[in-house]
Amino acid sequence: MSFLTNRLSVQATLSLAAGAFALLVLGMVAVAADLLIRMAVERSTYEETQRAATEWVGTMTESRTPPAVIASKGVLLQLVDSSGQVVAASRTAAHLPAMSTYWPPPDNRIQQLTRCSDSRCLMLTALRPSPHEERLLWNGAPHVVYAGQEQPEVLRTHQLELYLTMGVLAAGVLMFGAAWVLVRMALRPVESMRRRMAEVTVSDLSLRVPEPPGQDPVARLARTVNETLARLQAAVEQQRRFSSMVSHELRTPLTGMRAQLEEALMYRDMDPHEAITGALTAAERCHAIIEEMLVLARVRSSPSHRQRVSLTDLVREEVRTRGWQLPVRLSAEEDVLVMGNAVQLREVLTNLLANAERHAESLVEVSVARSGGQAVVAVNDDGSGIPEQDREQVFQPFVRLDEARRRDPQGSGLGLAISRAIAQSHDGSLTIEDSPRGARFVLRVPLASRRADRVGARPEPGAGASRAP
């Protein structure tokens, strides 16, 4: 069966299954119908012969002379004595020998039987009169009345079975054809989706499959396919932009490195140590860009191992261990717990604190609090701030505003992109909110549930006991 389903199409498999099921059910119905029809015909025939025999016996009187026989059409009647001689018979049975030699027992005077010869089969009712009737009619001599009828054709031949078999086969074929048409109609949307999917290429992911109406599995499949195509298109476009930005960012230091090395080879009076030092600086910048690119790709593509982490402890430790050049004001609620990766969350805090220190004029403010089922970490600086129209751009890879380039010419522009990717991988967000002065970066991560607090893993190292900055 599995071999057939592997070789046949879905349409053929379902149609064959429907046809086979129809044959099975109709076959069972045909067998039951055949048995019922045979039983009904047999019962009707025996009732007819028994009624004819009973009526004939009822017309006999003490004159001992059987009256004229008036039998139903097709019924043969014979009165046979104990010696096997036919005493009286209907006109159609007068020339026949005794139709049977069977004598019903006294305690069961009516018997039904079938007797067959080379030419025909008779269905008989053998009726033995009661002892009282035998005394009145024949001085107690035993007699028996045989009432027979030729076996109906439906019982004598197999035409009924033949007709039923032909009907079952015809119904099975009709069911197969109907299932074939219905399955083809049902799979028509799937075929449309297949043709449209065949037109989708990497260079053009804007095509969408047609969505049939309703909530059936085919309609849900079409919507899922379109959603998958949309996500794939967004991912490919993001990958293209990312590749373009990566090539642009790596081209500048590599071009500078090549120029320095070529000048060192062309001009003998040039200090090779200076050229090698410059090339090494450019190589280090390329290495840093590649490392941060790998971090960003890893955060976006692979799930992180999450444990119960205290953001309060992480923030306090980062603030304490960082070598600040400016005053820092920290406000932290106790035991602000989240389910996350402590290493990745520490990376976010490091990037936010470094960014605030780079742009602050005189003060950096850091706060940790709970709000609406989320842990909220806010980092404020009192620098020049970020214009509202540029607040989303700074989270794009390699995007750096003029102010950022001026303060950190060697930066890669990947820190904030990595930080937002980590926040999103923790089902949270990283945004820039309005602030009276400077920039205000806000990290939001869902708080750990009470169940997680009871049965969660132990905090990772560095995320345990509270320590003041």
Coordinates of C-alpha atoms in Angstrom, one line a residue:
M1 CA 0.0 0.0 0.0
S2 CA 2.8 2.4 0.9
F3 CA 4.5 1.5 -2.4
L4 CA 1.3 2.5 -4.3
T5 CA 0.9 5.8 -2.4
N6 CA 4.6 6.6 -3.2
R7 CA 4.1 6.0 -6.9
L8 CA 0.6 7.5 -7.4
S9 CA -0.4 11.1 -7.2
V10 CA -2.5 12.4 -4.4
Q11 CA -5.5 12.7 -6.7
A12 CA -5.2 9.0 -7.9
T13 CA -4.6 7.8 -4.3
L14 CA -7.6 9.5 -2.9
S15 CA -9.8 8.5 -5.9
L16 CA -8.7 4.8 -5.6
A17 CA -9.3 5.0 -1.8
A18 CA -12.8 6.3 -2.4
G19 CA -13.5 3.7 -5.1
A20 CA -12.2 0.9 -2.9
F21 CA -14.3 2.1 0.1
A22 CA -17.4 2.3 -2.1
L23 CA -16.7 -1.2 -3.4
L24 CA -16.3 -2.5 0.2
V25 CA -19.5 -0.8 1.5
L26 CA -21.6 -1.6 -1.5
G27 CA -20.3 -5.2 -1.6
M28 CA -21.4 -5.7 2.0
V29 CA -24.8 -4.1 1.1
A30 CA -25.1 -6.4 -2.0
V31 CA -24.4 -9.5 0.1
A32 CA -27.0 -8.5 2.6
A33 CA -29.5 -7.7 -0.1
D34 CA -28.8 -11.0 -1.8
L35 CA -29.5 -12.9 1.4
L36 CA -32.6 -10.9 2.2
I37 CA -34.0 -11.4 -1.3
R38 CA -33.4 -15.1 -1.3
M39 CA -34.9 -15.5 2.1
A40 CA -38.0 -13.5 1.1
V41 CA -38.5 -15.4 -2.1
E42 CA -38.0 -18.7 -0.3
R43 CA -40.4 -17.7 2.5
S44 CA -43.0 -16.5 0.0
T45 CA -42.8 -19.8 -1.9
Y46 CA -43.2 -22.0 1.1
E47 CA -46.1 -19.9 2.4
E48 CA -47.8 -20.3 -0.9
T49 CA -47.4 -24.1 -0.9
Q50 CA -48.3 -24.5 2.8
R51 CA -51.5 -22.4 2.2
A52 CA -52.5 -24.5 -0.8
A53 CA -51.9 -27.8 1.2
T54 CA -53.8 -26.5 4.2
E55 CA -56.8 -25.3 2.2
W56 CA -57.0 -28.6 0.3
V57 CA -57.0 -30.7 3.4
G58 CA -59.7 -28.4 4.8
T59 CA -62.0 -29.1 1.9
M60 CA -61.9 -32.9 2.5
T61 CA -65.0 -34.5 4.1
E62 CA -66.0 -37.9 5.5
S63 CA -67.0 -39.1 2.1
R64 CA -63.4 -40.2 1.8
T65 CA -63.4 -38.9 -1.7
P66 CA -61.1 -36.0 -2.2
P67 CA -62.8 -33.0 -3.7
A68 CA -61.7 -31.4 -6.9
V69 CA -58.4 -29.7 -6.5
I70 CA -58.4 -25.9 -7.0
A71 CA -54.8 -24.9 -6.5
S72 CA -53.0 -21.7 -7.0
K73 CA -51.3 -21.2 -10.3
G74 CA -48.1 -23.1 -10.5
V75 CA -48.7 -25.2 -7.3
L76 CA -48.6 -29.0 -7.6
L77 CA -50.8 -31.0 -5.1
Q78 CA -50.7 -34.7 -4.4
L79 CA -52.3 -36.8 -1.7
V80 CA -50.2 -39.9 -1.0
D81 CA -51.2 -42.9 1.1
S82 CA -48.9 -45.0 3.3
S83 CA -47.9 -47.3 0.4
G84 CA -46.6 -44.3 -1.6
Q85 CA -49.4 -44.3 -4.1
V86 CA -50.9 -41.0 -5.3
V87 CA -54.5 -41.1 -4.2
A88 CA -55.5 -37.7 -5.6
A89 CA -53.6 -34.8 -7.4
S90 CA -54.1 -31.6 -9.1
R91 CA -54.3 -31.7 -12.9
T92 CA -50.7 -30.5 -13.3
A93 CA -49.4 -33.2 -10.9
A94 CA -51.7 -36.1 -11.8
H95 CA -49.2 -37.7 -14.2
L96 CA -46.3 -37.4 -11.9
P97 CA -45.1 -40.0 -9.4
A98 CA -45.1 -39.1 -5.7
M99 CA -43.1 -35.9 -5.4
S100 CA -41.4 -37.1 -2.2
T101 CA -41.1 -40.1 0.1
Y102 CA -40.6 -38.0 3.1
W103 CA -43.2 -38.4 5.9
P104 CA -43.4 -35.7 8.6
P105 CA -43.3 -37.1 12.1
P106 CA -46.5 -36.9 14.2
D107 CA -45.2 -34.2 16.5
N108 CA -44.2 -31.9 13.6
R109 CA -46.8 -32.5 10.9
I110 CA -45.7 -29.7 8.5
Q111 CA -42.3 -29.8 6.9
Q112 CA -40.7 -27.8 4.2
L113 CA -38.1 -29.2 1.9
T114 CA -36.5 -29.0 -1.6
R115 CA -36.3 -31.9 -4.0
C116 CA -34.2 -31.7 -7.1
S117 CA -34.0 -33.9 -10.2
D118 CA -32.0 -33.6 -13.4
S119 CA -34.7 -31.4 -14.9
R120 CA -35.9 -29.2 -12.1
C121 CA -36.1 -28.4 -8.4
L122 CA -39.3 -28.4 -6.4
M123 CA -39.9 -26.5 -3.2
L124 CA -42.3 -28.7 -1.2
T125 CA -44.5 -28.5 1.8
A126 CA -45.2 -31.9 3.3
L127 CA -48.4 -31.7 5.4
R128 CA -49.6 -34.7 7.4
P129 CA -53.2 -34.5 8.5
S130 CA -53.9 -34.8 12.2
P131 CA -54.8 -38.2 13.7
H132 CA -58.4 -37.1 14.1
E133 CA -58.6 -36.1 10.4
E134 CA -57.0 -39.4 9.4
R135 CA -59.6 -41.4 11.4
L136 CA -62.5 -39.4 9.9
L137 CA -61.3 -39.5 6.4
W138 CA -59.3 -42.7 6.0
N139 CA -60.2 -44.8 9.1
G140 CA -56.9 -43.9 10.6
A141 CA -54.8 -44.8 7.6
P142 CA -51.9 -42.4 7.4
H143 CA -51.8 -40.0 4.4
V144 CA -49.6 -37.0 3.5
V145 CA -50.3 -34.0 1.3
Y146 CA -47.5 -32.7 -0.9
A147 CA -47.8 -29.1 -2.2
G148 CA -44.9 -28.2 -4.5
Q149 CA -43.9 -25.3 -6.6
E150 CA -41.0 -25.1 -9.0
Q151 CA -38.1 -23.3 -7.5
P152 CA -38.0 -19.6 -8.6
E153 CA -35.3 -18.6 -11.0
V154 CA -33.8 -16.2 -8.5
L155 CA -33.1 -19.2 -6.3
R156 CA -32.2 -21.6 -9.0
T157 CA -29.6 -19.5 -10.8
H158 CA -27.0 -16.9 -9.9
Q159 CA -28.5 -14.1 -11.9
L160 CA -29.3 -12.1 -8.8
E161 CA -25.6 -12.3 -7.7
L162 CA -24.5 -11.3 -11.2
Y163 CA -26.8 -8.3 -11.3
L164 CA -25.7 -7.2 -7.9
T165 CA -22.0 -7.6 -8.7
M166 CA -22.4 -5.6 -11.9
G167 CA -24.3 -2.9 -9.9
V168 CA -21.6 -2.8 -7.3
L169 CA -18.8 -2.5 -9.9
A170 CA -20.7 0.2 -11.7
A171 CA -21.3 2.2 -8.5
G172 CA -17.6 1.8 -7.6
V173 CA -16.5 3.1 -11.0
L174 CA -18.9 6.0 -10.6
M175 CA -17.6 6.7 -7.1
F176 CA -14.0 6.6 -8.4
G177 CA -14.9 9.1 -11.2
A178 CA -16.8 11.4 -8.8
A179 CA -13.9 11.3 -6.4
W180 CA -11.4 12.0 -9.2
V181 CA -13.4 15.1 -10.2
L182 CA -14.0 16.3 -6.7
V183 CA -10.3 15.9 -5.6
R184 CA -9.2 17.6 -8.8
M185 CA -11.4 20.5 -8.0
A186 CA -10.2 20.6 -4.4
L187 CA -6.6 20.5 -5.5
R188 CA -6.9 23.2 -8.1
P189 CA -5.9 25.9 -5.7
V190 CA -2.8 23.9 -4.7
E191 CA -1.9 23.5 -8.4
S192 CA -2.2 27.3 -8.8
M193 CA 0.1 27.8 -5.8
R194 CA 2.6 25.3 -7.3
R195 CA 2.7 27.1 -10.6
R196 CA 3.1 30.5 -8.8
M197 CA 5.8 29.1 -6.6
A198 CA 7.6 27.8 -9.7
E199 CA 7.8 31.4 -10.9
V200 CA 9.4 32.6 -7.7
T201 CA 13.1 33.1 -7.9
V202 CA 15.8 34.6 -5.7
S203 CA 15.9 37.6 -7.9
D204 CA 12.2 38.2 -7.6
L205 CA 10.5 37.3 -4.3
S206 CA 7.6 39.7 -4.7
L207 CA 5.2 37.2 -6.2
R208 CA 2.5 35.7 -4.0
V209 CA 0.3 32.7 -4.4
P210 CA -3.4 33.1 -4.8
E211 CA -5.3 32.8 -1.5
P212 CA -8.7 31.0 -1.8
P213 CA -11.4 32.3 0.6
G214 CA -12.4 30.5 3.8
Q215 CA -10.6 28.8 6.6
D216 CA -10.0 25.3 5.1
P217 CA -6.5 23.8 5.2
V218 CA -5.8 24.9 1.6
A219 CA -6.7 28.5 2.4
R220 CA -4.5 28.4 5.5
L221 CA -1.7 26.8 3.5
A222 CA -1.9 29.7 1.0
R223 CA -1.7 32.3 3.7
T224 CA 1.2 30.6 5.4
V225 CA 3.1 30.3 2.1
N226 CA 2.6 34.0 1.4
E227 CA 3.7 34.9 5.0
T228 CA 6.8 32.7 4.5
L229 CA 7.5 34.4 1.1
A230 CA 7.1 37.8 2.8
R231 CA 9.6 36.9 5.5
L232 CA 12.0 35.4 3.0
Q233 CA 11.8 38.5 0.9
A234 CA 12.5 40.7 3.9
A235 CA 15.4 38.5 4.9
V236 CA 16.9 38.5 1.4
E237 CA 16.6 42.2 1.1
Q238 CA 18.1 42.7 4.5
Q239 CA 20.9 40.3 3.6
R240 CA 21.5 42.3 0.4
R241 CA 21.7 45.6 2.2
F242 CA 23.9 44.1 4.8
S243 CA 26.3 42.6 2.2
S244 CA 26.4 45.9 0.4
M245 CA 27.2 47.8 3.6
V246 CA 29.7 45.2 4.7
S247 CA 31.6 45.5 1.3
H248 CA 31.5 49.2 1.6
E249 CA 32.8 49.3 5.1
L250 CA 35.6 46.8 4.4
R251 CA 36.6 48.4 1.2
T252 CA 37.8 51.6 2.8
P253 CA 40.3 50.1 5.2
L254 CA 41.4 47.5 2.7
T255 CA 42.0 50.2 0.1
G256 CA 44.0 52.2 2.5
M257 CA 46.0 49.2 3.5
R258 CA 46.8 48.4 -0.1
A259 CA 47.8 51.9 -0.9
Q260 CA 50.2 52.0 2.1
L261 CA 51.8 48.7 1.1
E262 CA 52.1 49.7 -2.6
E263 CA 53.8 53.0 -1.6
A264 CA 56.2 51.2 0.6
L265 CA 57.2 49.0 -2.3
M266 CA 57.4 51.8 -4.8
Y267 CA 59.3 54.3 -2.7
R268 CA 62.5 53.0 -1.2
D269 CA 62.9 56.0 1.0
M270 CA 59.6 55.4 2.8
D271 CA 59.8 53.8 6.3
P272 CA 58.5 50.3 5.9
H273 CA 57.8 50.1 9.6
E274 CA 55.4 53.0 9.3
A275 CA 53.7 51.3 6.3
I276 CA 53.4 48.0 8.2
T277 CA 52.0 49.9 11.3
G278 CA 49.4 51.6 9.2
A279 CA 48.5 48.3 7.4
L280 CA 48.2 46.6 10.8
T281 CA 45.8 49.2 12.0
A282 CA 43.6 48.8 9.0
A283 CA 43.7 45.0 9.4
E284 CA 42.6 45.4 13.0
R285 CA 39.7 47.5 11.9
C286 CA 38.7 44.9 9.3
H287 CA 39.0 42.2 12.0
A288 CA 36.8 44.2 14.4
I289 CA 34.2 44.7 11.7
I290 CA 34.1 41.0 10.8
E291 CA 33.9 39.9 14.5
E292 CA 30.9 42.3 15.0
M293 CA 29.3 41.0 11.8
L294 CA 29.6 37.5 13.1
V295 CA 28.0 38.5 16.4
L296 CA 25.1 40.2 14.7
A297 CA 24.5 37.1 12.4
R298 CA 24.7 34.7 15.3
V299 CA 22.2 36.7 17.4
R300 CA 19.8 36.9 14.5
S301 CA 20.0 33.3 13.4
S302 CA 20.4 31.2 16.5
P303 CA 18.3 31.0 19.7
S304 CA 20.1 31.9 22.9
H305 CA 20.3 29.8 26.0
R306 CA 18.2 31.6 28.6
Q307 CA 18.4 31.5 32.3
R308 CA 17.1 33.7 35.1
V309 CA 19.2 36.9 35.1
S310 CA 19.1 39.8 37.5
L311 CA 19.3 43.0 35.4
T312 CA 19.9 44.9 38.6
D313 CA 23.1 43.0 39.3
L314 CA 24.2 43.2 35.6
V315 CA 23.8 47.0 35.5
R316 CA 25.5 47.6 38.8
E317 CA 28.4 45.4 37.8
E318 CA 28.9 47.1 34.5
V319 CA 28.7 50.6 36.0
R320 CA 31.1 49.6 38.7
T321 CA 33.7 48.0 36.5
R322 CA 33.7 50.6 33.8
G323 CA 36.4 53.2 33.9
W324 CA 34.3 56.3 33.8
Q325 CA 35.6 59.7 32.8
L326 CA 32.3 61.4 33.8
P327 CA 30.0 61.2 36.8
V328 CA 27.4 58.4 36.7
R329 CA 24.1 58.4 38.5
L330 CA 22.5 55.0 39.1
S331 CA 19.0 54.3 40.2
A332 CA 18.1 50.6 40.4
E333 CA 15.2 48.6 41.9
E334 CA 16.2 45.4 43.6
D335 CA 15.8 42.0 42.0
V336 CA 14.6 43.0 38.5
L337 CA 14.7 39.5 37.0
V338 CA 14.3 38.4 33.4
M339 CA 14.8 35.2 31.5
G340 CA 17.7 35.7 29.1
N341 CA 21.3 35.2 28.2
A342 CA 23.5 37.1 30.6
V343 CA 26.4 37.4 28.2
Q344 CA 24.2 38.9 25.4
L345 CA 22.5 41.3 27.9
R346 CA 25.8 42.4 29.2
E347 CA 26.8 43.2 25.6
V348 CA 23.8 45.4 25.2
L349 CA 24.6 47.3 28.5
T350 CA 28.2 47.7 27.5
N351 CA 27.2 49.2 24.1
L352 CA 24.7 51.6 25.7
L353 CA 27.0 52.7 28.5
A354 CA 29.9 53.3 26.0
N355 CA 27.6 55.2 23.7
A356 CA 26.4 57.4 26.6
E357 CA 29.9 58.1 27.8
R358 CA 31.0 59.0 24.3
H359 CA 28.3 61.6 23.8
A360 CA 27.7 63.0 27.3
E361 CA 28.9 66.4 28.3
S362 CA 28.9 66.2 32.1
L363 CA 26.7 63.4 33.4
V364 CA 25.4 59.9 32.5
E365 CA 22.2 58.6 34.2
V366 CA 21.3 54.9 34.4
S367 CA 18.1 53.4 35.8
V368 CA 16.6 49.9 36.3
A369 CA 12.9 49.5 37.1
R370 CA 9.8 47.4 36.5
S371 CA 6.9 48.7 34.4
G372 CA 3.9 46.9 33.0
G373 CA 5.4 43.4 33.3
Q374 CA 8.7 44.5 31.8
A375 CA 12.2 45.2 33.0
V376 CA 13.1 48.7 31.9
V377 CA 16.8 49.9 31.6
A378 CA 17.2 53.6 30.7
V379 CA 20.5 55.2 29.8
N380 CA 20.6 59.0 29.5
D381 CA 23.4 61.3 28.5
D382 CA 23.4 65.1 28.5
G383 CA 24.9 65.5 25.0
S384 CA 23.6 67.0 21.9
G385 CA 21.0 64.2 21.5
I386 CA 19.7 62.5 18.3
P387 CA 17.2 64.1 16.0
E388 CA 13.8 62.4 15.9
Q389 CA 14.0 61.6 12.2
D390 CA 17.4 59.8 12.7
R391 CA 16.4 57.7 15.7
E392 CA 15.6 54.5 13.7
Q393 CA 18.6 54.9 11.4
V394 CA 21.2 54.6 14.1
F395 CA 20.0 51.0 14.7
Q396 CA 20.8 50.0 11.1
P397 CA 24.2 48.3 10.6
F398 CA 27.1 50.6 9.7
V399 CA 24.9 53.7 9.9
R400 CA 26.7 56.5 11.8
L401 CA 25.6 60.1 12.2
D402 CA 28.1 62.9 11.7
E403 CA 28.3 63.5 15.5
A404 CA 29.2 59.8 16.1
R405 CA 31.9 59.9 13.4
R406 CA 33.4 63.0 14.9
R407 CA 33.6 61.6 18.4
D408 CA 34.6 58.0 17.4
P409 CA 36.2 57.9 13.9
Q410 CA 37.2 54.2 14.3
G411 CA 33.7 52.9 15.2
S412 CA 32.1 50.3 13.0
G413 CA 28.5 51.3 13.4
L414 CA 27.4 47.8 14.5
G415 CA 27.1 48.2 18.2
L416 CA 23.5 49.6 18.3
A417 CA 22.4 47.1 15.6
I418 CA 23.7 44.2 17.6
S419 CA 22.1 45.6 20.8
R420 CA 18.7 45.9 19.2
A421 CA 19.0 42.4 17.7
I422 CA 19.8 41.0 21.1
A423 CA 16.8 42.8 22.6
Q424 CA 14.4 41.5 20.0
S425 CA 15.8 37.9 20.5
H426 CA 14.7 38.3 24.1
D427 CA 11.2 39.3 23.1
G428 CA 12.0 42.9 24.1
S429 CA 12.8 46.2 22.4
L430 CA 15.5 48.9 22.3
T431 CA 14.3 52.4 21.4
I432 CA 15.3 56.0 21.7
E433 CA 12.7 58.1 23.6
D434 CA 12.3 61.8 24.2
S435 CA 14.5 63.4 26.7
P436 CA 14.8 67.0 28.0
R437 CA 18.5 66.9 27.0
G438 CA 20.7 64.5 25.2
A439 CA 19.7 61.0 24.2
R440 CA 17.7 58.5 26.2
F441 CA 18.1 54.8 25.2
V442 CA 15.5 52.5 26.7
L443 CA 15.8 48.6 26.9
R444 CA 12.7 46.7 27.7
V445 CA 12.7 42.9 28.4
P446 CA 9.8 40.9 29.8
L447 CA 10.1 40.1 33.5
A448 CA 10.6 36.5 34.5
S449 CA 7.3 34.9 35.5
R450 CA 6.8 33.7 39.1
R451 CA 6.9 30.1 37.9
A452 CA 10.3 30.8 36.3
D453 CA 11.3 32.4 39.6
R454 CA 10.5 29.2 41.5
V455 CA 11.8 26.6 39.1
G456 CA 14.2 28.5 36.8
A457 CA 17.9 27.8 36.6
R458 CA 20.3 29.5 39.0
P459 CA 21.5 33.0 37.9
E460 CA 24.6 33.0 35.8
P461 CA 27.9 34.2 37.4
G462 CA 27.8 37.9 37.8
A463 CA 24.0 38.0 38.0
G464 CA 23.5 36.9 41.6
A465 CA 23.9 38.9 44.8
S466 CA 23.3 42.6 44.7
R467 CA 26.3 44.9 44.7
A468 CA 26.4 48.6 44.9
P469 CA 28.4 50.5 42.2

